[in-house]
């Protein structure tokens, strides 16, 4: 796909479910409207755009049935809805499994009911890959891809790997939990990496955005800014953009004949009584049992309200295949029965419970008739019901009681905010708000209405699309800078074809994971033999180029035949021939250390968990074990302090991976390259792999066609990246295996290729 702006650029919406659901009807099929907030919100937008919608039909059976295919073909032709086929078992693990029993409870702060099965995670990834394949079929250059919600968090990365130029935006409809909760998620790293494939990520509130940033820092160690995060050489833009509704769709219905008839009916039915209304998907996050308990308390503590209030609870069944939802359904049935049994009189039933989807005109009539909307989810990404109620109270004096834990609370300040876990205070707030003078209720409601009207869904989608376009354009402008995920096959082939090769490998973070203390990052037992195996091929020059001291390298790799060792970022090197260490500069003195150590000690004293490492040619402040946010902040401060002190010297302070290192200007990995080049002609295949800022010197000095590989997904000059050290090791094994297979040919090669 080309990065060029295309005037024909379309909006391609991707979500788990299409606005239509496929249902069996006898031996044929019928189309139903999908329930839930997303379809309600996006429908008006798609109507207005010439775009496409890619999603699952909700049914996995009978895929060969021509009648079924005909229905899906009609969806495509008439509405631009492209269905993604998911086999039943995959759909179960993906949707009922990882999406709704792992991500959903955890992101809504219910870790105790989280369930995780590794096969569900695999199904989640496979399903996301199916969505990618469906997109690859329909995407045209310049299209804007708008991915929705928690079921598709791996899709941005999967799509980016195939289409590096794709313009990808992601919107999360549910909360992003605080980092301490997010950390509990099995496969948390992968999920964050998945999201970071997008050019633009938006959330309902700043709180969620901040939680996301804190999680990328705590889980992936990635720094970010309020509005962006650098990753894989790209910038992903971040924003808080709460969704709105299409208020006119509700206000227009207020004048509809059917709605008016219903409204008159309800007013008659509930006359002289306060109508309290709740409308929810039947989901444990919506706080329905808690609300019923609170209602019971209200009736117990305010006997004057008995006979004078009615709670209409509308609940649309949802996710009935997930056991937790069935249990909830029984609990709610029982509670409603209990309250009605306890308080009903011959002419008054306190709770009217409607457990089904109700048509829009009926819903609007209810919203208009209600004296109070009781919207108290325990956790909710935003909550559209609160906004729909306000829209239907355009000229009304209704009261909105809203949970603090709904995203909508961040923008609906005139509502009565409550903590749904506090039954007593919530009941008090309800009783008090019902007795407020009408003028105050009207004032609050009209302020809310203006807000709902202004921040409507069209505005929301227009801003999303504009921001996505801008984010993708600025990436395209920076164009060639972006690294791609390493194309493994091409890489291995290029190695096999070359008769002379040079491999320069960093150690920490590149071949092994970081450990809390530097000395703990010992190599796995097969690493030195693997490097020796590669170095034993006469066509290869293999150098370990590390910031480590010579003592560490000697201890771990000293016996690996044929391996070049460069310690302390190249300040000293050991050639495989002489096996002695050579220093770059004569007359080196380390008297500078006595001035720097006290500064670093000052920072160690202020930062629990941090420590100083002393090497021959440098001093390092490590803060991997410290609180990451505090650590980053102090690292910036330390660099700023040192910069002033060192400006007149041949020393500099560098930020590494959870380190600040004071080292000599001339000790850098680029110098190692010069040294190797003196010992050996330029090879046809050149690999440089590294993960932190010191490796960037090396990447910068290599020719265009070198295989510069960054390990991890932070910003880099390298042409390619692999996600972690595990993939890097697997690659080296593949190269060594390729050598073994060509051993016969290699044994005939000239010894001259090797030093
Ligand atoms: P949901 O969890 O589905 O959405 P919500 O925002 O309240 O929650 O939307 C529910 C929608 O379904 C509303 O439009 C409502 O009118 C409709 N609805 C509910 N019960 C109904 C019934 N019985 N009959 C007819 N219609 C009914 C997710 C997130 C939310 C987020 C939205 C949008 O969980 O936090 O606000 O996406 O981003």
Short mmCIF file of C-alpha atoms and ligand atoms in Angstrom, two decimals, residues 35-38 40-41 104 108 149 171-175 204 243 245 250 279-283 285-286 314-317 319 354-360 363 367 379-386 388 407 460, ligand 1:
data_model
loop_
_atom_site.label_atom_id
_atom_site.label_comp_id
_atom_site.label_asym_id
_atom_site.label_seq_id
_atom_site.Cartn_x
_atom_site.Cartn_y
_atom_site.Cartn_z
CA UNK A 35 -27.39 -4.91 20.47
CA UNK A 36 -25.02 -2.74 22.48
CA UNK A 37 -23.36 0.63 22.51
CA UNK A 38 -20.97 0.32 19.60
CA UNK A 40 -25.76 2.33 18.22
CA UNK A 41 -22.90 4.81 18.13
CA UNK A 104 -13.54 -7.77 30.07
CA UNK A 108 -13.56 -3.47 34.59
CA UNK A 149 -12.43 -2.24 21.00
CA UNK A 171 -10.59 3.22 19.83
CA UNK A 172 -11.08 1.49 23.17
CA UNK A 173 -14.72 1.54 24.31
CA UNK A 174 -14.09 0.04 27.73
CA UNK A 175 -11.96 1.45 30.57
CA UNK A 204 -12.93 7.83 26.56
CA UNK A 243 -17.92 9.12 22.47
CA UNK A 245 -24.67 10.04 20.74
CA UNK A 250 -33.76 10.75 20.08
CA UNK A 279 -31.48 0.64 31.19
CA UNK A 280 -28.55 -1.74 30.89
CA UNK A 281 -27.11 -4.72 29.14
CA UNK A 282 -27.49 -7.55 31.63
CA UNK A 283 -23.85 -7.43 32.70
CA UNK A 285 -20.32 -4.43 35.47
CA UNK A 286 -23.56 -2.48 35.28
CA UNK A 314 -34.84 -2.60 31.53
CA UNK A 315 -32.13 -5.19 30.90
CA UNK A 316 -31.18 -6.63 27.57
CA UNK A 317 -29.76 -10.16 27.82
CA UNK A 319 -23.31 -12.99 26.44
CA UNK A 354 -38.24 -5.87 31.55
CA UNK A 355 -35.67 -8.38 30.38
CA UNK A 356 -35.52 -7.91 26.62
CA UNK A 357 -34.49 -5.55 23.89
CA UNK A 358 -37.11 -2.85 23.54
CA UNK A 359 -37.85 -0.85 20.38
CA UNK A 360 -36.46 2.69 20.15
CA UNK A 363 -37.17 3.37 24.97
CA UNK A 367 -36.56 8.13 28.96
CA UNK A 379 -17.38 0.31 36.09
CA UNK A 380 -18.19 1.48 32.58
CA UNK A 381 -16.06 2.73 29.71
CA UNK A 382 -18.41 5.63 29.19
CA UNK A 383 -22.16 4.77 29.32
CA UNK A 384 -24.40 5.91 26.51
CA UNK A 385 -27.62 5.49 28.49
CA UNK A 386 -26.77 8.57 30.58
CA UNK A 388 -29.58 9.16 25.79
CA UNK A 407 -16.40 7.30 32.04
CA UNK A 460 -16.49 12.48 17.89
P1 LIG B 1 -22.20 -1.09 26.43
O1 LIG B 1 -21.56 -1.87 27.51
O2 LIG B 1 -23.10 -1.85 25.56
O3 LIG B 1 -21.16 -0.32 25.53
P2 LIG B 1 -23.73 1.47 26.95
O4 LIG B 1 -22.79 2.57 26.66
O5 LIG B 1 -24.61 1.77 28.10
O6 LIG B 1 -23.00 0.09 27.24
O7 LIG B 1 -24.65 1.23 25.70
C1 LIG B 1 -25.77 0.39 25.75
C2 LIG B 1 -26.67 0.68 24.53
O8 LIG B 1 -27.65 -0.36 24.41
C3 LIG B 1 -27.42 1.99 24.66
O9 LIG B 1 -27.45 2.62 23.43
C4 LIG B 1 -28.83 1.56 25.11
O10 LIG B 1 -29.84 2.40 24.62
C5 LIG B 1 -28.96 0.20 24.46
N1 LIG B 1 -29.80 -0.68 25.31
C6 LIG B 1 -29.52 -1.17 26.51
N2 LIG B 1 -30.51 -1.92 26.98
C7 LIG B 1 -31.46 -1.92 26.05
C8 LIG B 1 -32.74 -2.55 25.92
N3 LIG B 1 -33.25 -3.35 26.85
N4 LIG B 1 -33.43 -2.32 24.81
C9 LIG B 1 -32.93 -1.54 23.84
N5 LIG B 1 -31.75 -0.94 23.89
C10 LIG B 1 -31.02 -1.13 24.97
C11 LIG B 1 -19.72 -0.23 25.44
C12 LIG B 1 -19.01 0.17 26.74
C13 LIG B 1 -19.60 1.47 27.24
C14 LIG B 1 -19.48 2.56 26.18
C15 LIG B 1 -20.03 2.07 24.86
C16 LIG B 1 -19.75 3.05 23.74
O11 LIG B 1 -19.14 -0.84 27.72
O12 LIG B 1 -18.94 1.89 28.42
O13 LIG B 1 -20.22 3.68 26.59
O14 LIG B 1 -19.48 0.82 24.50
O15 LIG B 1 -18.40 3.35 23.67
#
